[in-house]
Structures are given as C-alpha cells and as structure tokens.
Short mmCIF file of C-alpha atoms and ligand atoms in Angstrom, two decimals:
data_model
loop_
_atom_site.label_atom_id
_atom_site.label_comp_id
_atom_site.label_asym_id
_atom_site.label_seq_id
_atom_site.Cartn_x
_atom_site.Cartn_y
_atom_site.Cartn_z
CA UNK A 1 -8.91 -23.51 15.58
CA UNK A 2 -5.54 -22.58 13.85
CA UNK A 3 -6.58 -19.22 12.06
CA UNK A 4 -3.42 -17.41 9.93
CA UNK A 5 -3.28 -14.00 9.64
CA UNK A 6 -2.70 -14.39 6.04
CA UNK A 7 -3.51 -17.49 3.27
CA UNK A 8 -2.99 -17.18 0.51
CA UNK A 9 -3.19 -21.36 -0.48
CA UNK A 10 -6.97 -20.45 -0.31
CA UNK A 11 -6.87 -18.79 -3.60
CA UNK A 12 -5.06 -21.27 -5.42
CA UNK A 13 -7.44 -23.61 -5.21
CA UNK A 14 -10.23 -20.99 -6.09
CA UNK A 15 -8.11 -20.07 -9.18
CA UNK A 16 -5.15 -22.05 -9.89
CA UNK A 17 -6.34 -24.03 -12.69
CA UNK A 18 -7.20 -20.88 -14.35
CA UNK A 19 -3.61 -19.37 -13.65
CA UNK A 20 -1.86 -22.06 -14.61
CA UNK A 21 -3.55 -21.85 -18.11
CA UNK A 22 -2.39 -18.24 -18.16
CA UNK A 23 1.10 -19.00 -17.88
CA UNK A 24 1.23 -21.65 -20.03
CA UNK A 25 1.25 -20.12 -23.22
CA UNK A 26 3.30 -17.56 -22.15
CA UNK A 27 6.06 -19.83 -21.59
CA UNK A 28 5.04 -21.88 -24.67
CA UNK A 29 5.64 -18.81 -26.68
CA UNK A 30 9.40 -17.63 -24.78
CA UNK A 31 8.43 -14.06 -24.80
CA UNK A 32 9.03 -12.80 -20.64
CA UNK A 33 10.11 -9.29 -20.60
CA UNK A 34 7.87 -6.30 -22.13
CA UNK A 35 5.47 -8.71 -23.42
CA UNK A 36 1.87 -8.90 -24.41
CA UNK A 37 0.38 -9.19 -21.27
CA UNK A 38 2.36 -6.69 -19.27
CA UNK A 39 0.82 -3.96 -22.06
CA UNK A 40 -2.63 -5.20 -21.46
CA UNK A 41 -2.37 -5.54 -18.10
CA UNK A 42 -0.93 -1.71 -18.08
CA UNK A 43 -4.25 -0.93 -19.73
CA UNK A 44 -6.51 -2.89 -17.70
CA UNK A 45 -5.03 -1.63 -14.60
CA UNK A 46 -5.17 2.17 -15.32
CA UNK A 47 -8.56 1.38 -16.39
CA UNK A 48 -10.10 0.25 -13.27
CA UNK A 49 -7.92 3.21 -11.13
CA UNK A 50 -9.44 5.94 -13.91
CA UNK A 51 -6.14 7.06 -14.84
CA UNK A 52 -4.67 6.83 -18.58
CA UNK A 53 -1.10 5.33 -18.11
CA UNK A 54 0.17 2.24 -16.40
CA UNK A 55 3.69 1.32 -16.63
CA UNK A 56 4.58 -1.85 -15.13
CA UNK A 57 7.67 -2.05 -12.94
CA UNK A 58 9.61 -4.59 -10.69
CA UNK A 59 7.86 -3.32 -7.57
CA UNK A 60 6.09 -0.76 -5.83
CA UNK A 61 9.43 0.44 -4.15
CA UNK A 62 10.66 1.11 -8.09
CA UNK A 63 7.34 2.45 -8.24
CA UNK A 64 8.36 5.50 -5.68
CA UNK A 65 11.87 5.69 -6.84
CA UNK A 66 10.57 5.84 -10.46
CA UNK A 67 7.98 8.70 -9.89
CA UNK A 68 10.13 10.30 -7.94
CA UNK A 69 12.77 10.19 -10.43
CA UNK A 70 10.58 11.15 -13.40
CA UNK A 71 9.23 14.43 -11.52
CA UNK A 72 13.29 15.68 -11.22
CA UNK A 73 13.28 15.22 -7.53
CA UNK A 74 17.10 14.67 -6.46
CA UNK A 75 19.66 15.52 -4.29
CA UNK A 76 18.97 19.14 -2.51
CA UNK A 77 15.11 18.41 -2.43
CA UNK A 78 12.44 17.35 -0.22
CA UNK A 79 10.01 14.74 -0.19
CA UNK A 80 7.00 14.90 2.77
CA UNK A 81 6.22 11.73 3.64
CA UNK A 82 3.97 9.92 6.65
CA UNK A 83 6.16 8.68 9.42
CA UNK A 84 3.68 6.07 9.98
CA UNK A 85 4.19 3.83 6.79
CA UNK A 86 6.39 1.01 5.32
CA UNK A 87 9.88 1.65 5.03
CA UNK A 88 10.25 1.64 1.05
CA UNK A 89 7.64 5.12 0.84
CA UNK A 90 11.19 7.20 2.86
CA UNK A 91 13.19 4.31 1.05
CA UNK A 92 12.10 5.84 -2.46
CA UNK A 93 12.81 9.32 -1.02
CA UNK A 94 16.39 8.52 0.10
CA UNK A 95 17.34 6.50 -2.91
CA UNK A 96 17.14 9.90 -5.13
CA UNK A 97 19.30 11.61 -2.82
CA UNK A 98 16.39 13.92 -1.76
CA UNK A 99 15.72 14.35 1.92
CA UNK A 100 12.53 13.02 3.38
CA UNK A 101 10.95 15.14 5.65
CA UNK A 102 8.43 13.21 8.36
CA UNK A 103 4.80 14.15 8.97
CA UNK A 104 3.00 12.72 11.78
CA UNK A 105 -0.42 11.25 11.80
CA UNK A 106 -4.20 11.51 12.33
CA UNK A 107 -4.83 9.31 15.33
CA UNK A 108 -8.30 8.51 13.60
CA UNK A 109 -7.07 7.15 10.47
CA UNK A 110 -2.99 6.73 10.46
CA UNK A 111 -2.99 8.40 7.59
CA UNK A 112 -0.81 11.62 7.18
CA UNK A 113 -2.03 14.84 9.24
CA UNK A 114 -2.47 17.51 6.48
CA UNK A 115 -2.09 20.06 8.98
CA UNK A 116 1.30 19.12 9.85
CA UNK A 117 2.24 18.28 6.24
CA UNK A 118 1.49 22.52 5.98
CA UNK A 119 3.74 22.98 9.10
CA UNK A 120 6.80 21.42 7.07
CA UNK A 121 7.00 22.79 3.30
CA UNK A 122 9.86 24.78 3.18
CA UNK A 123 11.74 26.15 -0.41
CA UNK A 124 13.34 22.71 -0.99
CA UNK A 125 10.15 21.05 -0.61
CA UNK A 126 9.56 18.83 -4.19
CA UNK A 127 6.57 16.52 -3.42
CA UNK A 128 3.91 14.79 -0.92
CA UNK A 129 3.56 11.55 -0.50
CA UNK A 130 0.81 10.53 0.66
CA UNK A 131 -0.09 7.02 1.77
CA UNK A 132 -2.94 5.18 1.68
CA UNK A 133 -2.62 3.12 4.68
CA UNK A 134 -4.21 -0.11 5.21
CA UNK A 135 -6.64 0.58 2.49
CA UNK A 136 -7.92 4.03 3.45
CA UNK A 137 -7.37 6.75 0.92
CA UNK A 138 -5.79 9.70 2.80
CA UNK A 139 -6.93 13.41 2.93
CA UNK A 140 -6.53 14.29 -0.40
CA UNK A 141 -8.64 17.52 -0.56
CA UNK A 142 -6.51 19.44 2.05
CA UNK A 143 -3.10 17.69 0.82
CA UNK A 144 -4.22 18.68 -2.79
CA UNK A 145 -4.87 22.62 -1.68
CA UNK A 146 -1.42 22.57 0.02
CA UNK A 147 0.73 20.99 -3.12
CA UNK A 148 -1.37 23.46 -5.28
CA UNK A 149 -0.39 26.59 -3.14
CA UNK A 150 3.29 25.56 -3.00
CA UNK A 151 3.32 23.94 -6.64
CA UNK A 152 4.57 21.13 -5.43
CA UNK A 153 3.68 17.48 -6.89
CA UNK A 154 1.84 14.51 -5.34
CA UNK A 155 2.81 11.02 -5.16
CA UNK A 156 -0.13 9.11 -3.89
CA UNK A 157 1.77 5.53 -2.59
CA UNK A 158 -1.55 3.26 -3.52
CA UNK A 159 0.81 0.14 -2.47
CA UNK A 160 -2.03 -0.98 0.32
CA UNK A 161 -5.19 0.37 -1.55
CA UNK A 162 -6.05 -0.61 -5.25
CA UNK A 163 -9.63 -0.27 -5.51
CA UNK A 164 -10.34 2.48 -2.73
CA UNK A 165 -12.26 5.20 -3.78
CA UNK A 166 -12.24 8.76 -2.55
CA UNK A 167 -15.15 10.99 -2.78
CA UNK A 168 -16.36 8.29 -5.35
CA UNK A 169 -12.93 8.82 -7.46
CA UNK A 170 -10.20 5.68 -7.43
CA UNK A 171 -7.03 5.94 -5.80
CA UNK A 172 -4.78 6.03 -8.77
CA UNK A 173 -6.44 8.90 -9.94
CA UNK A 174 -6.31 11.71 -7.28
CA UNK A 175 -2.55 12.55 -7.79
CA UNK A 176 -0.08 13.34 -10.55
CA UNK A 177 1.53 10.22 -10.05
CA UNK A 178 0.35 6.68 -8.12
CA UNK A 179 1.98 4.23 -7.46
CA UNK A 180 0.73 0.63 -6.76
CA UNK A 181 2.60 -3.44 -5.32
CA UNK A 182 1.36 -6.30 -6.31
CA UNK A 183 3.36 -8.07 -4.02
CA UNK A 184 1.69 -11.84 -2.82
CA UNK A 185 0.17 -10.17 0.14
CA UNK A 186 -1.72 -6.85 -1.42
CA UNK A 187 -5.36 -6.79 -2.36
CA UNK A 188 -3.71 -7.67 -5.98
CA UNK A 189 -1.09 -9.46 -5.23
CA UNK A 190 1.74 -11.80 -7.79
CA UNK A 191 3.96 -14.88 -7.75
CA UNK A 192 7.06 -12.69 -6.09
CA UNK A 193 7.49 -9.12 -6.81
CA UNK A 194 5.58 -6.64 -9.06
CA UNK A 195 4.52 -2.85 -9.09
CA UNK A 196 3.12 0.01 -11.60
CA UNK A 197 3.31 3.65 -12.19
CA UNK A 198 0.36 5.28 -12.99
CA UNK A 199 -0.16 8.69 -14.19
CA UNK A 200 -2.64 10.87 -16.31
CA UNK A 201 0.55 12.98 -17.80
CA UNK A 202 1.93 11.76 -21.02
CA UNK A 203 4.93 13.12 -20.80
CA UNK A 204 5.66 11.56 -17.55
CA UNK A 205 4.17 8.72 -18.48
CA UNK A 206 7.04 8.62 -21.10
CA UNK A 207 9.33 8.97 -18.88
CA UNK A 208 8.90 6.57 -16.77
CA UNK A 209 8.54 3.95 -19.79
CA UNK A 210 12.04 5.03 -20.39
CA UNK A 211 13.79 5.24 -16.85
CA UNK A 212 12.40 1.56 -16.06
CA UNK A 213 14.66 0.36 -19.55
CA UNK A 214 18.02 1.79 -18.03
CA UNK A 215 16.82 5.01 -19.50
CA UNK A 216 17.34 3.86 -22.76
CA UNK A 217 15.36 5.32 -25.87
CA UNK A 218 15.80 4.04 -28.36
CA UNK A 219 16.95 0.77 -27.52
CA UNK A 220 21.23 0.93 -26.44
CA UNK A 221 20.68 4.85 -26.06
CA UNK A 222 21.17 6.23 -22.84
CA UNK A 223 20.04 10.38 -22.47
CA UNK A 224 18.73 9.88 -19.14
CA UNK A 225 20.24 7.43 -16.28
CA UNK A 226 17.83 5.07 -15.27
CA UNK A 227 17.68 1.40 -14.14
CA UNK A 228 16.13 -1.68 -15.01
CA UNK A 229 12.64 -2.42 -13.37
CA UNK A 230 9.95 -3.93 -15.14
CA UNK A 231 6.81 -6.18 -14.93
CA UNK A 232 7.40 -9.73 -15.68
CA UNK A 233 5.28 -11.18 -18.53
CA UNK A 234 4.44 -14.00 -15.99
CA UNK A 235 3.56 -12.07 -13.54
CA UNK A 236 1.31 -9.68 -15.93
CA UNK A 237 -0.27 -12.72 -16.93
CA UNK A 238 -1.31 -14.33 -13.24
CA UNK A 239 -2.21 -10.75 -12.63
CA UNK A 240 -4.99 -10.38 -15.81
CA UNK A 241 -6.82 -13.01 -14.15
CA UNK A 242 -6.72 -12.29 -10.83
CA UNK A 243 -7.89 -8.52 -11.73
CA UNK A 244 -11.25 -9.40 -12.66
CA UNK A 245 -11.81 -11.05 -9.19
CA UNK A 246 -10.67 -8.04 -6.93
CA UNK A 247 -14.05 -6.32 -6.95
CA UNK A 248 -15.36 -9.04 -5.20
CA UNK A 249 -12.56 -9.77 -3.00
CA UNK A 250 -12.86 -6.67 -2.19
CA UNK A 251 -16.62 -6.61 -1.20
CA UNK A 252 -15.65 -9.56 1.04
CA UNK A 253 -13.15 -8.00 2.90
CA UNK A 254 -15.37 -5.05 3.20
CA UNK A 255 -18.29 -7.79 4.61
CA UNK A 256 -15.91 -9.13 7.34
CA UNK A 257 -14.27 -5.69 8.34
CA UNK A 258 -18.04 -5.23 9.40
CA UNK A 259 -18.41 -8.45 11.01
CA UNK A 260 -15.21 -7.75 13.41
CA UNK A 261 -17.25 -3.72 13.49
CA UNK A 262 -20.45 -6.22 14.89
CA UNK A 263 -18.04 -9.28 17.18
CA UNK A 264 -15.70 -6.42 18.79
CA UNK A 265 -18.48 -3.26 19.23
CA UNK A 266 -18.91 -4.08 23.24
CA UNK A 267 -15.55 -4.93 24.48
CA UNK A 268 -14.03 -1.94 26.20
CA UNK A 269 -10.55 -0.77 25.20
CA UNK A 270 -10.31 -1.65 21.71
CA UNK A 271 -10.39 1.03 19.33
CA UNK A 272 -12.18 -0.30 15.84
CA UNK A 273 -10.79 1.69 12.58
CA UNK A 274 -12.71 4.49 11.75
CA UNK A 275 -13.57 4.52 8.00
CA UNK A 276 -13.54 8.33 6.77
CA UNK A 277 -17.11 9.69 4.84
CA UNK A 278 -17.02 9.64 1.50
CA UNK A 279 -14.06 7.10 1.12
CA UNK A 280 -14.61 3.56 0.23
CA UNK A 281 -12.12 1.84 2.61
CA UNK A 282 -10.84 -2.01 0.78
CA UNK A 283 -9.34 -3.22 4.21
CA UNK A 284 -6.07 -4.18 3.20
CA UNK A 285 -5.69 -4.61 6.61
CA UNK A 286 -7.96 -4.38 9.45
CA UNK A 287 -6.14 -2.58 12.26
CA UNK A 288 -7.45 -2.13 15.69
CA UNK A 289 -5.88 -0.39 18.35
CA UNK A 290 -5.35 -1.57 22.06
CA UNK A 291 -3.03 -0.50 24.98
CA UNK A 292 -2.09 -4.59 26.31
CA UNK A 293 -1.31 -4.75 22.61
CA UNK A 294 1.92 -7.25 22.85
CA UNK A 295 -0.19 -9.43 25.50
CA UNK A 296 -3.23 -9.50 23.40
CA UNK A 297 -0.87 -10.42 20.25
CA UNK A 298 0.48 -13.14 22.98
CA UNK A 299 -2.44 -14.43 23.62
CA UNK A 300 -4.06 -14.55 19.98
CA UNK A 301 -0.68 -16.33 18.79
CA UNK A 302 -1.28 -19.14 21.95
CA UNK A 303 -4.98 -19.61 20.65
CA UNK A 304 -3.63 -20.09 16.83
CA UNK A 305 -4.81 -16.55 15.78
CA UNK A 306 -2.04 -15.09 13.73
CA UNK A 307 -1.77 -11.05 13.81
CA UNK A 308 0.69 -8.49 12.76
CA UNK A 309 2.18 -4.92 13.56
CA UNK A 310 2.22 -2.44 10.80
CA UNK A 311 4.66 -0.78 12.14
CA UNK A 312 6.30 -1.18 15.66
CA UNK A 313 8.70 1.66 14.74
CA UNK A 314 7.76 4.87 13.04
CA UNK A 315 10.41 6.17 9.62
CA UNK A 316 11.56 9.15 11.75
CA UNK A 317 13.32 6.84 14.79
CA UNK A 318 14.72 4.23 12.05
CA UNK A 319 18.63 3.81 12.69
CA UNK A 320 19.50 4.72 8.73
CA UNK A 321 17.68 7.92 9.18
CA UNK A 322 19.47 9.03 12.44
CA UNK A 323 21.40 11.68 10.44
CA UNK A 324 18.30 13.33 9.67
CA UNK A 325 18.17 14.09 13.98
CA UNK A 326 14.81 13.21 14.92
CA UNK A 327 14.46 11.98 18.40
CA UNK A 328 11.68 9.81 20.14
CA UNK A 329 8.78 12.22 21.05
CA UNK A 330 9.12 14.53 17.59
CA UNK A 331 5.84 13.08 16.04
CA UNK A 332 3.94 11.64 19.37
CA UNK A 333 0.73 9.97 16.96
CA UNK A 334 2.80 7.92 15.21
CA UNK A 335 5.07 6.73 17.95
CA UNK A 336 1.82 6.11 20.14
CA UNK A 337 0.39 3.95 17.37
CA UNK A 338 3.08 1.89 16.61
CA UNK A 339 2.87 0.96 20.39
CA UNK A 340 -0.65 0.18 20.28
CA UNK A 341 -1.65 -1.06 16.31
CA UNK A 342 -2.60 -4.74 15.97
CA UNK A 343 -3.75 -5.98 12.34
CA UNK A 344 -6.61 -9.00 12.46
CA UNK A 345 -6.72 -11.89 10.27
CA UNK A 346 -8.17 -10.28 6.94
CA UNK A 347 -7.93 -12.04 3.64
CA UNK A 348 -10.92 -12.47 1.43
CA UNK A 349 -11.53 -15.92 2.17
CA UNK A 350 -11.51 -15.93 5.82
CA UNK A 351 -14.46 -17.57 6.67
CA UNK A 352 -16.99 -15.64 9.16
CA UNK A 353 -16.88 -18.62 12.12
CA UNK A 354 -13.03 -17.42 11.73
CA UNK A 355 -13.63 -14.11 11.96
CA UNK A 356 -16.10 -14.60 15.03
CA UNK A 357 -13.35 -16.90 16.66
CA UNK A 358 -10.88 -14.09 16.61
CA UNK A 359 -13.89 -11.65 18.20
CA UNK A 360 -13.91 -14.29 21.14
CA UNK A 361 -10.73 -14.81 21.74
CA UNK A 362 -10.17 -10.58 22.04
CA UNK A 363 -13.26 -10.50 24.51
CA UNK A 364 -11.55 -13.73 26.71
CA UNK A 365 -8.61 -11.78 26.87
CA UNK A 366 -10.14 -8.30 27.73
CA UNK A 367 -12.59 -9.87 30.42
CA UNK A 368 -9.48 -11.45 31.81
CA UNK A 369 -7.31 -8.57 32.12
C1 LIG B 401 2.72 1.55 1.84
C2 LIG B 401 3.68 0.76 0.99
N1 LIG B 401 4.47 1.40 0.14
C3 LIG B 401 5.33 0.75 -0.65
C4 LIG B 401 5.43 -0.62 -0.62
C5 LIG B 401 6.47 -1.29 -1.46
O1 LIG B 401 6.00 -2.24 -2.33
P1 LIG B 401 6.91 -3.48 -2.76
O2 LIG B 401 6.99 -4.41 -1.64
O3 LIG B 401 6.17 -4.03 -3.95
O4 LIG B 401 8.24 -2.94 -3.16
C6 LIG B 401 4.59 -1.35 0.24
C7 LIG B 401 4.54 -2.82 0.33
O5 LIG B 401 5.39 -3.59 0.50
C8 LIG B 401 3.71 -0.64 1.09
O6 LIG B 401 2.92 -1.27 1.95
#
C-alpha cells in the first residue's frame, strides 16, 4: 500500500466543484488584486484567530518581514528566534537588516525554551518570535512575562498552526503581531503562495496595509519604503471556502494523531509528541522522534510510506548565517532533534487502515533492528 506523506488530490475531489465556482466569477468580473474577497477573507480570518485585523499578503515569509518591518525593527536590532524552525522565521529577521539571535529548544515540544530566550535579551534586543511548531502553540505565558519585562514585542509565526488554541485563546491572538501561510501544504492551505498579518493594533494594522502597497498612501505616494506583497483575489476566494471546512479537518487530524498515540504506544524507542496542557495541538504535522531515524525513513520509503524531516539542520549551523559564529554544539536540543525528528503521513483525509499501516510498518522495523 503506496501511502504519501502528503495529498492533497484528496481534497479536490471533496471540494473542487465548489472551488471552481468560487473562482469563476472572480475571473468573470477581472478584478485580481485588493479585491472583494481578499477583504472578506481578511475579516473571516481574524475572526476565527480572535484578533481584529487581517491583512492579506503574498506569503507568510512577507508575513515576518512585514511585522517585522511595521514594529521599526532594522538594522542594529535583534530578533530572538527558535533555532529549530523553517528557514523564512531567521529569513524575515535577516531581510530587515536586524540580527537574529538563536534560542534553543524544549526537547518535549520543539518549541522555543523560554528559559534560554531570558538568557539572550540584551539592549539591542527588538522582538521574540516565537513559533508554533508543527501545530503546537509555544510557551506563551513565560515568553509573554519576558517581552513585558524588557518591552520588547512578540511576533507569534502561526505559519504551521491556524486553529491551535492556547489556554482556550487562538493562536493569532496571543501576540502583538501573528503571522500565518497558506501555502498548499498548511492546515489552510492555497493554489501557490499566500500569507496574512494579523494584529489587534490599529495603527499597526495600518501600517502594514500600507508597507504591503510599496508603502504607498495614498495611491503613487511613497512616505514609507515598502514592497509589494499581497493576497491574490483568487487565492482569497479558494481560501473562503476552504475556511469553513478547517474545523473539521482539524478534528480529523486531531482523531488520527491519536490513532498513531494508540498503533505506536508499545514499540520501544519511539518518542510520540507530547501535546502541552491546556493547548489544543491541530497536528500540522505529527512528529515522532527515533535514534535509527534515516533507516526507519529508509525503510518506510521501501514500503511506500512517504515521511519528512522538519528540519535536518538547525538556523544557527545554516551556511548564510556563518557570520553570525555559531558552531555545532551551541544549542545541543535542537541539533539532537534535527538528527532524530521524523514527520508521519498526516493530512486530514488519510484514512485510519493508512494510518495503522504506517504503525506496522514502524513496529516491523523496530522488532527487526
Ligand atoms: C514556521 C514557518 N514559518 C514561516 C513559513 C513561511 O511561509 P511561506 O512558505 O508562506 O512563505 C513557513 C512555511 O513555509 C513555516 O513553516
């Protein structure tokens, strides 16, 4: 049985009549940049993640840049950011000329270690960024009480967890700024590339409208330099009606994370993900840790079980961030999981004789080695 970790041809034929209604008019009527649907969708969107603003943008990597951008940070500052992450959450950092300073991990969760983001705010220090990885909403009490005693801001990067909650609020919500993809693959995911801003701040709300329009306000006027990065109509419009499925795409990812919890509880060696109290985890990804981790990835790919590594190499050891003079062994967690991560087919409509395939297979390979 051929089992991708990722399908996303499933979904069309759940909803792709209904999609390609959406678009239709849309291209009927000519209108594709700032249209209509983007500005619902902006409202619909901050909606569900209890904040007040949305402002669509190209992509969640303009997301960063964007909030970034509209909070001042720039060249001279720091950002804190997870080691342990996709590349664009330093990316965003970089690309303002700010300095992004790495913060290793909780083993538990891979999300950032508030302890060490205290060990690392010095006077430059501008923001946090904390990510949400693979669905789980990070610490945000402690990294709260930290950017509160330093006054410095938080950037929560919700790329990998629209719809998580945290002590019952959304992620969205539990920073000044959030910042969200809808690219194919996320739990709310477009035709190609797509992101929002979201905020509860009106002025920086207003900002942001303006630095994704070249910084232009009005229209030809240029006070601030910004660039161009904004929600397609089309893509606003595929999004509306995929939005009113995620709560129950959601619940189904939730349903299989527990039915890998249940297929891989007795084989030895394999470290489930721990989901925090208090924080509704949406399994972006479900990410178990093992130490044979290339053999077992091996042997899943020569059964037809597709898998991934988020991340094989942590921010701080990336070649474009060797000035920065971090060596291997700086921030041990996050080097140690890269070694050792291995995401499991997870996609709302994996089917549970899938999922208990992929349980199998691990325990053949375990019992073997
Ligand atoms: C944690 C994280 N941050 C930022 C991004 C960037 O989003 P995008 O690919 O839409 O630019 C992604 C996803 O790709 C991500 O996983």
């Amino acid at each position: 049985m051929a089992i991708p970790s990722f399908d996303l041809t499933r979904q069309w034929e759940q909803i792709g009549a209904e999609i390609e209604a959406a678009l239709r008019p849309v291209m009927a009527k000519g209108h594709f940049i700032m249209g209509e649907n983007v500005s619902a969708l902006e409202a619909e969107i901050a909606q569900y993640c209890s904040a007040k603003y949305g402002i669509g943008v190209a992509n969640g990597s303009d997301a960063l840049f964007l909030a970034l951008r509209a909070l001042g940070v720039g060249v001279g500052d720091e950002v804190i950011v997870p080691t342990f992450t996709f590349f664009a959450t330093a990316g965003a950092v970089a690309r303002t000329g700010a300095k992004p300073v790495f913060v290793d991990i909780d083993p538990n969760t891979y999300n950032i270690d508030p302890a060490d983001v205290a060990a690392r705010v010095t006077e430059r220090t501008k923001a946090i960024i904390p990510v949400h990885l693979y669905g789980q909403p990070a610490e945000m009490d402690a990294i709260t009480e930290i950017a509160r005693k330093h006054s410095l801001a938080v950037v929560e990067d919700g790329a990998q967890a629209i719809g998580a909650t945290y002590q019952g609020r959304a992620v969205g919500s539990l920073g000044d700024i959030a910042c969200l993809s809808f690219f194919p693959t996320k739990n709310l995911g477009c035709f190609g590339d797509g992101g929002m801003v979201l905020t509860n701040n009106e002025e920086l709300a207003e900002k942001l409208r303006v630095l994704r329009v070249h910084g232009a306000k009005p229209k030809y006027y240029h006070s601030v330099l910004g660039i161009n990065s904004r929600l397609d109509e089309l893509q606003a419009a595929i999004l509306r009606v995929k939005l009113p499925y995620l709560e129950s795409w959601t619940e189904r990812r939730r349903r299989i994370a527990e039915l890998y919890r249940e297929g891989l509880a007795d084989i030895p060696g394999i470290q489930l993900p721990v989901e925090m109290p208090g924080c509704r985890h949406v399994y972006h990804q479900f990410t178990i840790r093992v130490g044979k981790r290339d053999a077992l990835q091996q042997a899943l790919k020569e059964a037809g079980i597709g898998t991934a590594v988020y991340y094989p190499v942590p921010l701080h050891l990336q070649k474009v961030f060797d000035h920065l003079g971090y060596k291997p062994g700086d921030l041990p967690q996050a080097e140690q999981a890269c070694a050792e991560v291995l995401s499991l087919p997870m996609f709302p409509e994996l089917c549970d004789e899938e999922v208990a395939e992929v349980c199998r297979q691990i325990a053949e390979f375990i019992n073997k080695v």
